PDB file of C-alpha atoms in Angstrom:
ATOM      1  CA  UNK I   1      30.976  37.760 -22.513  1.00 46.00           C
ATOM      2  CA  UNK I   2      27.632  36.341 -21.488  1.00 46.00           C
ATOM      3  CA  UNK I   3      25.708  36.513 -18.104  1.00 43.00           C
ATOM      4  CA  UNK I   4      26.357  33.672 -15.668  1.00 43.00           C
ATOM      5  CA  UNK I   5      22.875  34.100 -14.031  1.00 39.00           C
ATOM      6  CA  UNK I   6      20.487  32.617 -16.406  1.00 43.00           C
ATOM      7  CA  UNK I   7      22.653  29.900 -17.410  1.00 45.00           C
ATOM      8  CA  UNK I   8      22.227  29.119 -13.807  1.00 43.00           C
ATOM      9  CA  UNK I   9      18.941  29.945 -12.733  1.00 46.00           C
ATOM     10  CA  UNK I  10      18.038  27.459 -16.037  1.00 53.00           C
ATOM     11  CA  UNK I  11      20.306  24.756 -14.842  1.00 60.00           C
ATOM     12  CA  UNK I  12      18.869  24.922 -11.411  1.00 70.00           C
ATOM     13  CA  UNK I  13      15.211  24.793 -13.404  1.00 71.00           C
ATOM     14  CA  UNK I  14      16.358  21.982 -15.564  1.00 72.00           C
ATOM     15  CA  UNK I  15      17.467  20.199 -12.305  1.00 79.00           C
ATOM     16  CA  UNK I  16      13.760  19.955 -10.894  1.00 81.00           C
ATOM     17  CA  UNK I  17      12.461  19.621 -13.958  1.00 81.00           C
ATOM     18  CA  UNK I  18      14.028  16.558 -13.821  1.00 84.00           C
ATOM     19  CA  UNK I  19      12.602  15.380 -10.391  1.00 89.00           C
ATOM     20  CA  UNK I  20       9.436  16.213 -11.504  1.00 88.00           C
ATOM     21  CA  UNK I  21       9.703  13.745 -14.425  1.00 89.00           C
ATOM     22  CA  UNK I  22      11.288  11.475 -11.899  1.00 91.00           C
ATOM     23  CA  UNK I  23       8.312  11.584  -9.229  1.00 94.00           C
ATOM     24  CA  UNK I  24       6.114  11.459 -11.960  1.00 93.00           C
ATOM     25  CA  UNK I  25       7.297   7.727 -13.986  1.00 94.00           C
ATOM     26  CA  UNK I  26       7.905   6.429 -10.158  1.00 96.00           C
ATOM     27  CA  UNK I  27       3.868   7.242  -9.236  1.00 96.00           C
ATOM     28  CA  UNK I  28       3.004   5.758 -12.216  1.00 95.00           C
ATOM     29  CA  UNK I  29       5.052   2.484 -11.542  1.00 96.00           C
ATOM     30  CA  UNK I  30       3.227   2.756  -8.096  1.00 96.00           C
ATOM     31  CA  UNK I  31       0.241   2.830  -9.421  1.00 94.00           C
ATOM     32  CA  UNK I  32       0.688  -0.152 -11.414  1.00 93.00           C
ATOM     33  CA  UNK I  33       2.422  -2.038  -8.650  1.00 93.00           C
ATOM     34  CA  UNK I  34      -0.807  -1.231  -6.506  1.00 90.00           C
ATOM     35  CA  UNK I  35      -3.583  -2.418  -8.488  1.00 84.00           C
ATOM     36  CA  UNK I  36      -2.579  -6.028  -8.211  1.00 85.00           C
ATOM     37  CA  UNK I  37      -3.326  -5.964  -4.056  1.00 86.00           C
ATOM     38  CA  UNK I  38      -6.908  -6.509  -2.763  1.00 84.00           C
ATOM     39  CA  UNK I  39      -8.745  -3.711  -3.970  1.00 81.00           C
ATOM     40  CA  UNK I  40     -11.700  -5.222  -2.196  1.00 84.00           C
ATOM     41  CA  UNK I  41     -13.167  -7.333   1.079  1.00 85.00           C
ATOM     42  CA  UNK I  42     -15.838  -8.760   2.378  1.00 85.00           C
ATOM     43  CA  UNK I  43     -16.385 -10.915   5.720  1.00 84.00           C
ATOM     44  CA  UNK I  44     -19.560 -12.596   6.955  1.00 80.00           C
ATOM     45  CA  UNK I  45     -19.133 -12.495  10.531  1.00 78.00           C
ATOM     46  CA  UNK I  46     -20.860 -13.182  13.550  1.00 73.00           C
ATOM     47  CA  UNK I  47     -20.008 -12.766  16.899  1.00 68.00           C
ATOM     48  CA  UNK I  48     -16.848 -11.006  15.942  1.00 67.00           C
ATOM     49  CA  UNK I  49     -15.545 -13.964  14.405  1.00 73.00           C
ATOM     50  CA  UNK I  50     -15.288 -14.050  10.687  1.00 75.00           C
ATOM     51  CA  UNK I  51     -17.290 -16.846   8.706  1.00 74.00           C
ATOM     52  CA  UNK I  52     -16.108 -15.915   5.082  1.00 78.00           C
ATOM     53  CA  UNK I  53     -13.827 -13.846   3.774  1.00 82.00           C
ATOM     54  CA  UNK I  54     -13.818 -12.775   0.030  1.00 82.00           C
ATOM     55  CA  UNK I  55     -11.439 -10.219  -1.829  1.00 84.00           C
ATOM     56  CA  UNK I  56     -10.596  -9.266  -5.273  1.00 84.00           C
ATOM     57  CA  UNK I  57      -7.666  -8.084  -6.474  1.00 83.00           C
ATOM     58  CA  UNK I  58      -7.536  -5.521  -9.483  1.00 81.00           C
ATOM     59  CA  UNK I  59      -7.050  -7.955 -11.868  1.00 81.00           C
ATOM     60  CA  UNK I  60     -10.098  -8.676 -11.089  1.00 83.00           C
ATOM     61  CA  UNK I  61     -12.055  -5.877 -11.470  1.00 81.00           C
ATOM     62  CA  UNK I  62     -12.538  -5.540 -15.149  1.00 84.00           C
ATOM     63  CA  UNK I  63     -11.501  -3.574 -17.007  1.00 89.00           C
ATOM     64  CA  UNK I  64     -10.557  -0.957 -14.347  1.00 87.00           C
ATOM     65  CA  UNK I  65      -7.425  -3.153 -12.981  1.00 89.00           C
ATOM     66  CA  UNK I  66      -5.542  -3.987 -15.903  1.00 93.00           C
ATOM     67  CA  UNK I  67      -6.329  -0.021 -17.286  1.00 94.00           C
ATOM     68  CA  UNK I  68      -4.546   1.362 -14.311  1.00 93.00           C
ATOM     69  CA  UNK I  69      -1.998  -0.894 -15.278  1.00 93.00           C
ATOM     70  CA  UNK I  70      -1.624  -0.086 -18.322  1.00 95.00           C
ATOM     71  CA  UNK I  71      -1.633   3.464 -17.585  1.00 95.00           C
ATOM     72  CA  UNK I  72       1.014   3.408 -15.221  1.00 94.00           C
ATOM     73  CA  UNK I  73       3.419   1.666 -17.301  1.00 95.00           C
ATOM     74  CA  UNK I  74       2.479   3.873 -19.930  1.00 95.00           C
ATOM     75  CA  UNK I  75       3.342   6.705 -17.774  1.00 95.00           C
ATOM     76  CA  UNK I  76       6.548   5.217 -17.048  1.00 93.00           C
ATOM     77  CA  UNK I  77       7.596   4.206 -20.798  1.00 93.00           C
ATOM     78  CA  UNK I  78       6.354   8.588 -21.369  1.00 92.00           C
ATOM     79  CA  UNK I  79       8.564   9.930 -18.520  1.00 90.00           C
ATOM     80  CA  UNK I  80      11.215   7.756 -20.231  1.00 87.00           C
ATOM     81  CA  UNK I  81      11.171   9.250 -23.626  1.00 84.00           C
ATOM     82  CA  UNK I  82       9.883  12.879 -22.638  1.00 80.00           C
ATOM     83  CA  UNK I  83      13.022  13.497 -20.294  1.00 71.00           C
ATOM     84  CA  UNK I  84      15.703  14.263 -23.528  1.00 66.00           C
ATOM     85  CA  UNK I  85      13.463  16.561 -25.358  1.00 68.00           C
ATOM     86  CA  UNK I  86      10.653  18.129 -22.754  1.00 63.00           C
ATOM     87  CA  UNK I  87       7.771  18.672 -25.256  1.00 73.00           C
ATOM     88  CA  UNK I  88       4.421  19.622 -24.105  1.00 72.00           C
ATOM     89  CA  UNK I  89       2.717  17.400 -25.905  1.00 78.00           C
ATOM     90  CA  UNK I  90       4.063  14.363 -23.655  1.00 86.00           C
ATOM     91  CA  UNK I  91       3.510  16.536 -19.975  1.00 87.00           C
ATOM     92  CA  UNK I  92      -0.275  17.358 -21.059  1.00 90.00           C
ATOM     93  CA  UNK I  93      -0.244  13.328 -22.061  1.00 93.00           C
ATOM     94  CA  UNK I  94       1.557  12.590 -18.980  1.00 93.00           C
ATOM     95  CA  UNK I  95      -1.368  14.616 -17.164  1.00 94.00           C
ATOM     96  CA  UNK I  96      -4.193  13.173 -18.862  1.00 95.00           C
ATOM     97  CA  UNK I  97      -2.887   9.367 -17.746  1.00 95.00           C
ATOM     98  CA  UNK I  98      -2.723  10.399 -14.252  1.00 96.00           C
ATOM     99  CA  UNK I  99      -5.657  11.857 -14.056  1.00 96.00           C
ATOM    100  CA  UNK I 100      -7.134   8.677 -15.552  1.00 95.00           C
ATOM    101  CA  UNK I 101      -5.618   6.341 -13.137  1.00 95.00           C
ATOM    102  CA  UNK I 102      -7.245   8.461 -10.010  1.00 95.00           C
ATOM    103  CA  UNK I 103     -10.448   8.591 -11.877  1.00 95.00           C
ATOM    104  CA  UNK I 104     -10.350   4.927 -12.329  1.00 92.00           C
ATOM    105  CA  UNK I 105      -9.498   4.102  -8.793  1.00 90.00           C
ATOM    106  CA  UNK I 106     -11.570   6.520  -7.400  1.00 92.00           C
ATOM    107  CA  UNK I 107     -15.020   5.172  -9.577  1.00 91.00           C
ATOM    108  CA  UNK I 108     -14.129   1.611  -7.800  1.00 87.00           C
ATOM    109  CA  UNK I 109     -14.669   2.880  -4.366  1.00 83.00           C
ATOM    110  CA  UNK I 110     -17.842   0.564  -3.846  1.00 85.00           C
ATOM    111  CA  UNK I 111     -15.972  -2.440  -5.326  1.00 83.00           C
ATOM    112  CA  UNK I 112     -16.709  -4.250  -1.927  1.00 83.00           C
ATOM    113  CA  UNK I 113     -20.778  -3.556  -2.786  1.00 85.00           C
ATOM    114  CA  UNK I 114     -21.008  -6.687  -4.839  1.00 85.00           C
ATOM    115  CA  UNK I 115     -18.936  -8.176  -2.704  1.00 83.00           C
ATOM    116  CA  UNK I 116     -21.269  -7.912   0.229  1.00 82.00           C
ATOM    117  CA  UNK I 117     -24.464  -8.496  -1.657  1.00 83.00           C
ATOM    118  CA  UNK I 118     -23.086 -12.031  -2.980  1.00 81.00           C
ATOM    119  CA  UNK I 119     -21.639 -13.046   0.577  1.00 78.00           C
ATOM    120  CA  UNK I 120     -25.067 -11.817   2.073  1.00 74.00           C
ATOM    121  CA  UNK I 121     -27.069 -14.173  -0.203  1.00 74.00           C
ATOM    122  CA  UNK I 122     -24.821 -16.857   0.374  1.00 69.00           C
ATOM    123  CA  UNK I 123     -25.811 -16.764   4.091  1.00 61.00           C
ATOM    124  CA  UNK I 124     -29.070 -17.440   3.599  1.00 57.00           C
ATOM    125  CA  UNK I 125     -28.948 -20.661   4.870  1.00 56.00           C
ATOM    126  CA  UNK I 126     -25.513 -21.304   4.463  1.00 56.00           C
ATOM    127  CA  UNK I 127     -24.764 -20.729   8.336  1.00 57.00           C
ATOM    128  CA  UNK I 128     -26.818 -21.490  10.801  1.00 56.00           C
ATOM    129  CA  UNK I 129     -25.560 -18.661  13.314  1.00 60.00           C
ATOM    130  CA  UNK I 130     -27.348 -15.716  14.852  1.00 63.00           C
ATOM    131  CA  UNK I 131     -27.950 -12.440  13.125  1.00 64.00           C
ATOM    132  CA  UNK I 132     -24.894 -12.678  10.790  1.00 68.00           C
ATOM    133  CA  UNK I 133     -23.181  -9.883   9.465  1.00 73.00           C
ATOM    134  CA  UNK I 134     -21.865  -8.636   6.280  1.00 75.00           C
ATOM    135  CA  UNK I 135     -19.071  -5.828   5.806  1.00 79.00           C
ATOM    136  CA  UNK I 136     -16.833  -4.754   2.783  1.00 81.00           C
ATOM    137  CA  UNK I 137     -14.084  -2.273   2.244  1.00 81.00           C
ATOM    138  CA  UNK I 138     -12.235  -0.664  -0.391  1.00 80.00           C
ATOM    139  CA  UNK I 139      -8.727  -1.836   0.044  1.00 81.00           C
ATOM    140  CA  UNK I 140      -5.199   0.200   0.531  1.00 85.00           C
ATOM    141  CA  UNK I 141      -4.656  -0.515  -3.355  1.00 85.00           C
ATOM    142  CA  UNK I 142      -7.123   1.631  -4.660  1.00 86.00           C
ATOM    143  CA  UNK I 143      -6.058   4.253  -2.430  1.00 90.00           C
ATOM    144  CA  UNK I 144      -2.193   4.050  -3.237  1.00 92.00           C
ATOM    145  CA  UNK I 145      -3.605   4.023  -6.686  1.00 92.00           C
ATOM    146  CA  UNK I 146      -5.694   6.979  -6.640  1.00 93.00           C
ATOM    147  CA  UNK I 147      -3.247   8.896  -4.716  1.00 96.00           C
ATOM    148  CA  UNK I 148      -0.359   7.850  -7.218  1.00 96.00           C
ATOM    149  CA  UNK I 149      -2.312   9.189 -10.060  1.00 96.00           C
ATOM    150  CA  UNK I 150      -2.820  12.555  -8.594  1.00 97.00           C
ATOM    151  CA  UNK I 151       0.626  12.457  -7.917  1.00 96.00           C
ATOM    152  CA  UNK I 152       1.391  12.231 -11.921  1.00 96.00           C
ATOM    153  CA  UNK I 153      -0.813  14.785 -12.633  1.00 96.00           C
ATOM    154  CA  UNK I 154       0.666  17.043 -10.122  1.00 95.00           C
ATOM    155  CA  UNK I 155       4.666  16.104 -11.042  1.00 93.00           C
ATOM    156  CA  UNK I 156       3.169  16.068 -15.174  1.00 92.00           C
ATOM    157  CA  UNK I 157       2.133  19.958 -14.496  1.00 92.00           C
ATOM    158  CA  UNK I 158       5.328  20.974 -12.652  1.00 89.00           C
ATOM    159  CA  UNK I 159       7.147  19.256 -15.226  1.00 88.00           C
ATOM    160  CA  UNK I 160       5.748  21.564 -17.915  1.00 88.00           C
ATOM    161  CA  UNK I 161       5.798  24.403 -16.188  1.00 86.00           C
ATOM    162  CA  UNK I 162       9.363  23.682 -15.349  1.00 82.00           C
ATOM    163  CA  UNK I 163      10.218  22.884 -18.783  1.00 80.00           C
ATOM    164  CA  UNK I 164       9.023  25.950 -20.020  1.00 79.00           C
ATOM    165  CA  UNK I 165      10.718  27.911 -17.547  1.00 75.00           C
ATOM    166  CA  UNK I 166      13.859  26.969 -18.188  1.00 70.00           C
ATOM    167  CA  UNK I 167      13.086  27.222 -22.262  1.00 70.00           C
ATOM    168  CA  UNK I 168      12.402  31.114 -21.761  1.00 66.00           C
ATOM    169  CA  UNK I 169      15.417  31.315 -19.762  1.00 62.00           C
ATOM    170  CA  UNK I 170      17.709  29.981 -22.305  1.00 55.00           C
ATOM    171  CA  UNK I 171      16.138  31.898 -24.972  1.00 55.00           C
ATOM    172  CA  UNK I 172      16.250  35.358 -22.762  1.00 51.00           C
ATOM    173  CA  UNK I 173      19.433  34.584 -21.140  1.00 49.00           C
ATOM    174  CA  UNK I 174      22.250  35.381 -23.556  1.00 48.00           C
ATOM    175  CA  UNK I 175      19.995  37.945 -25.649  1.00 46.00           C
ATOM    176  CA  UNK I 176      22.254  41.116 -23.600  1.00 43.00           C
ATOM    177  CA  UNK I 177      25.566  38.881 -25.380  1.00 43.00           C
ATOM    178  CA  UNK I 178      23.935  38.368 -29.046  1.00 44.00           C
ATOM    179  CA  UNK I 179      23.408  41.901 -29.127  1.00 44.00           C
ATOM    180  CA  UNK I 180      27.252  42.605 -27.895  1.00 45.00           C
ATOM    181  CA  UNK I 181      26.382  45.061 -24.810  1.00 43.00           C
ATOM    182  CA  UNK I 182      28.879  44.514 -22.641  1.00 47.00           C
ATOM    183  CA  UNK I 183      27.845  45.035 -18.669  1.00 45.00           C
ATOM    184  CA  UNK I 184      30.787  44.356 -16.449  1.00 47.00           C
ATOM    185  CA  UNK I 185      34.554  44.367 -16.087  1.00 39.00           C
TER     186      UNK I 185
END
């Protein structure tokens, strides 16, 4: 008769294994959702009152926007195919596209910069108001981006450790039954 216990404590590993491959294909649909918002604004003001108003999306900022993209999806299309068999190969892949899209969002933080400089030569000018100012930002995208691809990397990690977890407890959890040692009643 074999030991209830491992079976368990396995099943109960396999379970957030699970959620970890879960979390991890949802952050990198997230991150794929969020790289088509404004990554980027600028505004020529004066006064308080805005004169022009530019923003890019990340489709626009090439190549970075359509890589996140495509690493999201990919992350996704991984989680899918990684969830019946759990090899390592796939988590460390898994870990290496998440850590891609946050170093991707994260290198666009002064995508406003260009932004600013072309809105500030177009007032030259262009308006005939006092002292006008010009102000960019990094937009809530990039963010939700960068943040979802630390997520992946985080839920890719847990998934292998997970994985393996419950691999040495199936392995080591009927060995006192192979061997025929009987412990209880």
């Amino acid at each position: 008769m074999s030991d209830p216990v491992p079976a368990r404590a396995s099943g109960g590993v396999a379970h957030w294994s699970d959620r970890a491959l879960a979390l991890c294909a949802l952050a990198g649909l997230i991150a794929a959702v969020a790289v088509t918002r404004t990554w980027a604004r600028a505004t020529l003001s004066d006064r308080g009152a805005a004169l022009l108003v530019v923003t890019r999306s990340g489709w626009q900022l090439r190549p970075t926007g359509p890589l996140v993209v495509a690493c999201g999806l990919l992350t996704a299309l991984i989680c899918l195919l990684a969830a019946p068999n759990g090899r390592a190969a796939l988590g460390a892949l898994l870990a290496a596209l998440g850590a891609g899209v946050a170093g991707l969002a994260l290198s666009r933080l002064d995508a406003a910069d260009p932004l600013v400089h072309k809105i500030g030569r177009l007032r030259i000018g262009t308006f005939q108001t006092d002292e006008p100012v010009a102000a960019g930002s990094a937009g809530v995208g990039l963010w939700v981006a960068a943040l979802a691809g630390i997520v992946v990397v985080v839920a890719a990690v847990s998934w292998l450790l997970l994985t393996r977890r419950a691999a040495g407890g199936i392995q080591g959890g009927s060995g006192a039954a192979e061997r025929g040692v009987d412990h209880g009643l």
